[in-house]
Coordinates of C-alpha atoms and ligand atoms in Angstrom, one line a residue:
X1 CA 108.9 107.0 115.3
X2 CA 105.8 106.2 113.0
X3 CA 105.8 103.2 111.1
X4 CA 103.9 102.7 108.2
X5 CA 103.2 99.2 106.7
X6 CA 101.9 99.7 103.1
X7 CA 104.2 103.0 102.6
X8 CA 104.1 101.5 98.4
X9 CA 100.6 102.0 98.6
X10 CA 98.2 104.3 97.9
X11 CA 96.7 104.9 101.4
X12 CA 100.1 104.1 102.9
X13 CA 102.0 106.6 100.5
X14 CA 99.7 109.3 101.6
X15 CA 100.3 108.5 105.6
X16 CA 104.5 108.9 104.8
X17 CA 103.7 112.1 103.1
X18 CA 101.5 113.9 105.3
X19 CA 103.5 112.7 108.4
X20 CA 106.9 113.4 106.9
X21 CA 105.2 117.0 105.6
X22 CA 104.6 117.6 109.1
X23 CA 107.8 117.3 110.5
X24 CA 107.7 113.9 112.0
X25 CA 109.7 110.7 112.0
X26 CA 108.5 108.1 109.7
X27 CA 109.5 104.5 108.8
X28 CA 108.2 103.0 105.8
X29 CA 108.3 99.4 105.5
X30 CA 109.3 98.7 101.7
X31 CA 109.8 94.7 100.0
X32 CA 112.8 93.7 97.8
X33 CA 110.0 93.5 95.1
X34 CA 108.1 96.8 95.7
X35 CA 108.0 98.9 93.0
X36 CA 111.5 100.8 93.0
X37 CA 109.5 104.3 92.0
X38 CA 107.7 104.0 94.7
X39 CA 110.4 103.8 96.8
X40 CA 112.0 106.0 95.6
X41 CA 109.5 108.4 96.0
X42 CA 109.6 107.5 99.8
X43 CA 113.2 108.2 99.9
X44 CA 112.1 112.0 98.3
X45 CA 109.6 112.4 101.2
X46 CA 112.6 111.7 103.8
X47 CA 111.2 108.5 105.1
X48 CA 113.4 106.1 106.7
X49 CA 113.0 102.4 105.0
X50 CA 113.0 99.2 106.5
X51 CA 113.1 96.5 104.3
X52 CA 110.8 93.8 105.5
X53 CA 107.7 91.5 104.5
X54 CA 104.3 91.1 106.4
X55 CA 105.6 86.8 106.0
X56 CA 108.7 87.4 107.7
X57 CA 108.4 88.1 111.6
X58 CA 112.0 89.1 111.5
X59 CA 111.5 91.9 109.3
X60 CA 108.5 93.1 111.0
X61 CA 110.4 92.6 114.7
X62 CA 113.7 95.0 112.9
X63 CA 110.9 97.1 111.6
X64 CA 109.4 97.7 114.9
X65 CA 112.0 98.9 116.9
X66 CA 112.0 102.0 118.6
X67 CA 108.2 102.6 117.0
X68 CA 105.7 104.3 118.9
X69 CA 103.0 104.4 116.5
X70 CA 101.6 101.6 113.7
X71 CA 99.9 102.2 111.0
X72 CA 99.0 99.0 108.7
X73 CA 97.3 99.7 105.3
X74 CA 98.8 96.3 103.9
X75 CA 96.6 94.3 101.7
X76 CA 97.6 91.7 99.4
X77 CA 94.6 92.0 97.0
X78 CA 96.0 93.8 94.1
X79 CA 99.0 91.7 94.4
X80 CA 99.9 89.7 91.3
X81 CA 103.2 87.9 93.1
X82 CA 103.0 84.0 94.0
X83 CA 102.4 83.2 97.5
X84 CA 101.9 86.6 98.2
X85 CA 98.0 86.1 99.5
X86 CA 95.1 87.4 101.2
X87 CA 95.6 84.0 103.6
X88 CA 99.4 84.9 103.9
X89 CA 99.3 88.5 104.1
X90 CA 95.6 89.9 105.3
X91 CA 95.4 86.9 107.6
X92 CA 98.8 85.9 108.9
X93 CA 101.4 88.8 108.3
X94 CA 98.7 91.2 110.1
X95 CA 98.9 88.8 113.1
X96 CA 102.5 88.4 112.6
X97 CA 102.9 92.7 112.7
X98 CA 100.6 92.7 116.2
X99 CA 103.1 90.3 117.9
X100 CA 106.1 92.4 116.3
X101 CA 104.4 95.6 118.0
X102 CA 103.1 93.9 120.9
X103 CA 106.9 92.5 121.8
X104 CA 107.8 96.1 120.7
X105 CA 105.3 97.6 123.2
X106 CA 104.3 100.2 120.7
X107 CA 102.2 102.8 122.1
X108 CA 99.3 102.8 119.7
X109 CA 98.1 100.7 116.3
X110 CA 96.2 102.0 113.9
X111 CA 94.7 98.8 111.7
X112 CA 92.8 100.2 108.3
X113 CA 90.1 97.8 107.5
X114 CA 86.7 98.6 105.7
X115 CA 83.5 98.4 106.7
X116 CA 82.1 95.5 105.3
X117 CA 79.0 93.7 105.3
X118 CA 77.3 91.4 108.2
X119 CA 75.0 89.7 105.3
X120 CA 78.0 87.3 104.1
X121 CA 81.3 87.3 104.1
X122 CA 84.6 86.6 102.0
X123 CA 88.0 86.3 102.2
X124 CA 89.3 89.6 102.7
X125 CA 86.5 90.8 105.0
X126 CA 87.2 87.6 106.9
X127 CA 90.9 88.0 107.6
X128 CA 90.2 92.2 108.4
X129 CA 87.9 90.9 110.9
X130 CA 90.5 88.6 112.7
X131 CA 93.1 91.0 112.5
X132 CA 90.9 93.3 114.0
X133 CA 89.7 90.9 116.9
X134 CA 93.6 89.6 117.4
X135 CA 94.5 93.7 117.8
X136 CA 92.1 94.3 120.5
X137 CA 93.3 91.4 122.3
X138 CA 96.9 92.2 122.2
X139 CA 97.0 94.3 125.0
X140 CA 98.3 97.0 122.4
X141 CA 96.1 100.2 122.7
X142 CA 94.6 99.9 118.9
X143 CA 92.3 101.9 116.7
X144 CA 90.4 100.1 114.0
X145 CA 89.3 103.0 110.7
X146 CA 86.6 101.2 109.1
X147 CA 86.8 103.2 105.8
X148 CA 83.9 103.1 103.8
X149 CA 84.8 103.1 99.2
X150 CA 87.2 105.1 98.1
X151 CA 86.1 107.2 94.8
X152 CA 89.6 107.7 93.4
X153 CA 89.4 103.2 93.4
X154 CA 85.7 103.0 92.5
X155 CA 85.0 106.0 90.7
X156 CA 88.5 105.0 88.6
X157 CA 88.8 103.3 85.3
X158 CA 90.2 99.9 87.0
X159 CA 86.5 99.5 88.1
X160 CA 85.0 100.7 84.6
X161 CA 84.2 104.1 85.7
X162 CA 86.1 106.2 83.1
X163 CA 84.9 109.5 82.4
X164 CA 87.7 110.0 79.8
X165 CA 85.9 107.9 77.3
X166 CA 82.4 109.0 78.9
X167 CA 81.9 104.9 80.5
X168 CA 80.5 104.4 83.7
X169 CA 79.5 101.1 85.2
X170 CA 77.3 100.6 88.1
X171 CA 77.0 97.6 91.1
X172 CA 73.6 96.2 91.7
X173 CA 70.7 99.0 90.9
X174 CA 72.9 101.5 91.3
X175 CA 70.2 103.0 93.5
X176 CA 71.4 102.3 96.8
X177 CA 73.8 105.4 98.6
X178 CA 77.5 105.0 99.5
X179 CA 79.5 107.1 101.8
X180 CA 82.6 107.9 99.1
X181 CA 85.4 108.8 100.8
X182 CA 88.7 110.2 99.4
X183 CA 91.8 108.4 100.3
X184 CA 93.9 111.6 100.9
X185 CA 90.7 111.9 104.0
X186 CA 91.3 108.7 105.3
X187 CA 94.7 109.4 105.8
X188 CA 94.1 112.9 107.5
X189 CA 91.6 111.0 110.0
X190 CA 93.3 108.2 110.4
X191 CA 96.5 110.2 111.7
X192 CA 94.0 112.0 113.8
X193 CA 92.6 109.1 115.5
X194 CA 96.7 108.4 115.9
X195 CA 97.3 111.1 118.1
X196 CA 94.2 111.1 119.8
X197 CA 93.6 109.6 123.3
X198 CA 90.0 110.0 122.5
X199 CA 90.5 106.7 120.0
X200 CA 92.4 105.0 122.0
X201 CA 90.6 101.1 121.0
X202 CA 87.6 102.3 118.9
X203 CA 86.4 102.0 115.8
X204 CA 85.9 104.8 113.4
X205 CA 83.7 104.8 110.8
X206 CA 85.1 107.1 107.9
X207 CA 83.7 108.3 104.7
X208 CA 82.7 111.0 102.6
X209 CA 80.6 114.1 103.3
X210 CA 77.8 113.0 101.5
X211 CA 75.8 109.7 100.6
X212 CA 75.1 109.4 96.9
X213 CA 73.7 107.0 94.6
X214 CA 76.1 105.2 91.6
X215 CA 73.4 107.6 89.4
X216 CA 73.6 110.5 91.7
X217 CA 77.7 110.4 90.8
X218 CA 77.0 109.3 87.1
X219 CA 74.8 113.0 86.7
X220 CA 77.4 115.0 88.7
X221 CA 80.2 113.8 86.2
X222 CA 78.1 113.7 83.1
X223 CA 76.8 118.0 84.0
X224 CA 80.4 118.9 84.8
X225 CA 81.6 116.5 81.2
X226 CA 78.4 118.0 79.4
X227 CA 78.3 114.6 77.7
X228 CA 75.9 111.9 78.8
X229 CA 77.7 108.5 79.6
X230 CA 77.8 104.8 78.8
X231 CA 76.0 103.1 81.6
X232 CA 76.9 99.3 82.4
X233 CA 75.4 97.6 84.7
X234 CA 76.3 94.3 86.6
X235 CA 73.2 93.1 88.0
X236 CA 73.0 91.8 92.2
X237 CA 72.1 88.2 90.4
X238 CA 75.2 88.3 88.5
X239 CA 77.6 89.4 91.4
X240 CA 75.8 86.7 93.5
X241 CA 76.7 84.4 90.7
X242 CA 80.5 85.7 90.6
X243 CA 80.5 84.9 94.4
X244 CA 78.9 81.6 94.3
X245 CA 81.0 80.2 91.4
X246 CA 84.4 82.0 92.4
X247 CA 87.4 79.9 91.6
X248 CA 90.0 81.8 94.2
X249 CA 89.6 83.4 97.0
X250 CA 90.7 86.7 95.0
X251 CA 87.7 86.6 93.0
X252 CA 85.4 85.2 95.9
X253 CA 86.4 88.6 97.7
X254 CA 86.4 91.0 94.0
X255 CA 82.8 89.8 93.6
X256 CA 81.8 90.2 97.3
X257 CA 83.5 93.8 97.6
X258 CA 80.6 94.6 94.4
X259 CA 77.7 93.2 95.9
X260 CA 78.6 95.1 99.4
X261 CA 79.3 98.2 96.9
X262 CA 76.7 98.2 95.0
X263 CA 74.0 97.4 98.1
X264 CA 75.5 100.5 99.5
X265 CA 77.1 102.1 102.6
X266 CA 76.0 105.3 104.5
X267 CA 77.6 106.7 107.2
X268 CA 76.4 109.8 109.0
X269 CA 80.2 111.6 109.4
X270 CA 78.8 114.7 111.8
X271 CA 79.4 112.8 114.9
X272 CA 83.7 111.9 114.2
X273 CA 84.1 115.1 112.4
X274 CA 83.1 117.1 115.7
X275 CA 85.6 114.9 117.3
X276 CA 88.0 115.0 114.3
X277 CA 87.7 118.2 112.2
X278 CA 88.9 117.2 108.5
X279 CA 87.5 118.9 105.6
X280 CA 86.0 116.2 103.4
X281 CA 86.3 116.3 99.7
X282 CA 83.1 116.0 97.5
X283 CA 82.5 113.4 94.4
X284 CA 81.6 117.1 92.9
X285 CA 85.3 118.3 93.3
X286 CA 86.6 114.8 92.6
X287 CA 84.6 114.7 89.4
X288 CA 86.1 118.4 88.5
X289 CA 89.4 117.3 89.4
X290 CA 89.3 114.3 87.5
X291 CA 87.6 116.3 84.2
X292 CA 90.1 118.9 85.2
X293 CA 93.0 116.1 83.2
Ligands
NAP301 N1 89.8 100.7 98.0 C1 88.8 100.9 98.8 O1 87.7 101.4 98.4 C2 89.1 100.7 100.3 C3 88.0 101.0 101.2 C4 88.2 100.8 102.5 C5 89.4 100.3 103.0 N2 90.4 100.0 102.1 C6 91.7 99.5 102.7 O2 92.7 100.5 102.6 C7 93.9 99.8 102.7 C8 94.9 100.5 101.7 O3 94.5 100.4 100.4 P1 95.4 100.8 99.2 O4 94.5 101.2 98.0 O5 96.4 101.8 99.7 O6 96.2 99.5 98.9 P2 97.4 99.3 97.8 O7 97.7 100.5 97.1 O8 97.1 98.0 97.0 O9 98.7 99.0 98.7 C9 98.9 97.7 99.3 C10 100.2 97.8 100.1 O10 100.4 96.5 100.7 C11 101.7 96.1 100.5 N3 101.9 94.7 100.6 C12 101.4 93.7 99.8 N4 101.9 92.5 100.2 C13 102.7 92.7 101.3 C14 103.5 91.9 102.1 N5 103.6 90.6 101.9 N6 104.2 92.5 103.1 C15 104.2 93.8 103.3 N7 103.4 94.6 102.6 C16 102.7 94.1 101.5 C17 102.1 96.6 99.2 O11 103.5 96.6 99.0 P3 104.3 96.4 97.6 O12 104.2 97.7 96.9 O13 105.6 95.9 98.0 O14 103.5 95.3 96.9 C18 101.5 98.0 99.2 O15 102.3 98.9 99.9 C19 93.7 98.4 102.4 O16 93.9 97.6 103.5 C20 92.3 98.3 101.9 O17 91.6 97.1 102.3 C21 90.3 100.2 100.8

């Protein structure tokens, strides 16, 4: 049995469906408050639910049973609920789910983080990194996927990139080159990894096919549009700014993610994709996709 932690979520959503389209068992772990489409859409997929909360140990200990493999995408940063935060959930429901799995003796966990920066850190980078450290000392065989930005988030109109209304914004110069990575590829690799020996505790390093520049992406939508865009920028002084002067941890970690955006992230995927052969999708067929309606 797979269980996936995060099934209501993007990432997580896409695990239960490629798992359950392949013909194996999967448990999703849903809340009381997720959203009931979302579960619902689960339910279509044929994935068991558990009903359970990274802050209750029971739930996660139920939730566990009879699992072989873990997957945890579970993030409480988009979370609007109170009490329901990046200390509670990113710090100490991860740790509670690796002693629920640990006491479960599940046979491998696969922990999604990101891949961060070492110049300064922030909330959510901070509890990603313990959870990571408390896996590999759990005696659970673990792998870590240290995904690098996801276009459909950052390339999206929640993060003022909408080419709908031809608007675009940009972190930092926008000259520095970032490994995007489609979220429907982290999921292929990171089920990979899953049923791998190979990465059995390692860390893989996952994005796109290609490095490119905020611009680079900004001319690759505005050719396929045929319009030029609306270019925003948020200066590195301001984001240092946000960070310095951040009133919650939420935005001490919204303004961090930015600056480690926009300073970019490269990562040359020819060495895990001999290991793990996934075709990756290009910003150029995400843009068309995206143009496409
Ligand atoms: N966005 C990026 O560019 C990027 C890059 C690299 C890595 N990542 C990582 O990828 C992972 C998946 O991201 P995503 O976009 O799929 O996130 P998402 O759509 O925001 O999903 C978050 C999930 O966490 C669940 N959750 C929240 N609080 C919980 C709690 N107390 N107990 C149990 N579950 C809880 C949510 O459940 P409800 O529906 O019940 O709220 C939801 O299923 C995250 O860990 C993120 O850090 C993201």
């Amino acid at each position: 049995m797979n269980l996936v932690v995060g099934a209501t979520g993007t990432l997580g959503g896409e695990i239960c469906s490629r798992l359950a389209q392949a013909g194996k068992p999967v448990r999703g772990l849903v809340r009381t408050s997720s959203n009931p489409e979302r579960v619902a859409a689960l339910e279509k997929l044929g994935v068991e639910l558990a009903t359970g909360d990274l802050r209750d140990p029971a739930s996660l200990d139920a939730a566990c049973r009879g699992v072989t493999t873990v997957y945890s995408t579970a993030t409480a940063i988009l979370s609007q609920e109170e009490g329901n935060t990046l200390d509670r959930v990113d710090r100490e429901g991860q740790a509670n789910l690796v002693e629920s799995a640990r006491k479960a003796k599940v046979r491998r966990f696969v922990f999604i983080s990101f891949r961060g920066t070492k110049d300064f850190d922030f909330p959510l980078q901070a509890a990603k990194r313990a959870t990571a450290e408390r896996l590999k000392e759990s005696g659970i065989p673990w792998t870590v996927i240290e995904a690098s930005v996801f276009m459909e988030v950052w390339l999206g109109p929640h993060l003022g990139f909408d080419p709908a209304n031809g608007k675009a914004r940009v972190f930092c110069s926008g000259e520095k080159k970032i490994s995007w990575v489609s979220y429907h590829d982290v999921a292929a690799l990171a089920i990979a990894a899953a049923e791998s020996p190979e990465a059995e505790n390692r860390v893989i390093e996952v994005g796109g096919p290609e490095a490119l520049t905020h611009h680079d992406v900004i001319r690759i939508f505005e050719e396929r549009a045929g319009r030029k865009f609306d270019v925003e920028r948020l200066p590195e002084e301001a984001l240092e700014g946000m960070r310095a002067n951040a009133k919650s941890p939420i935005e001490e970690t919204f303004a961090g993610l930015m600056l480690f955006v926009g300073r970019g992230d490269e990562i040359d995927m020819q060495p895990i994709l001999k290991r793990y052969p996934v075709r990756l999708t290009s910003v150029r067929e995400y843009a068309e996709r995206v143009l496409a309606g």
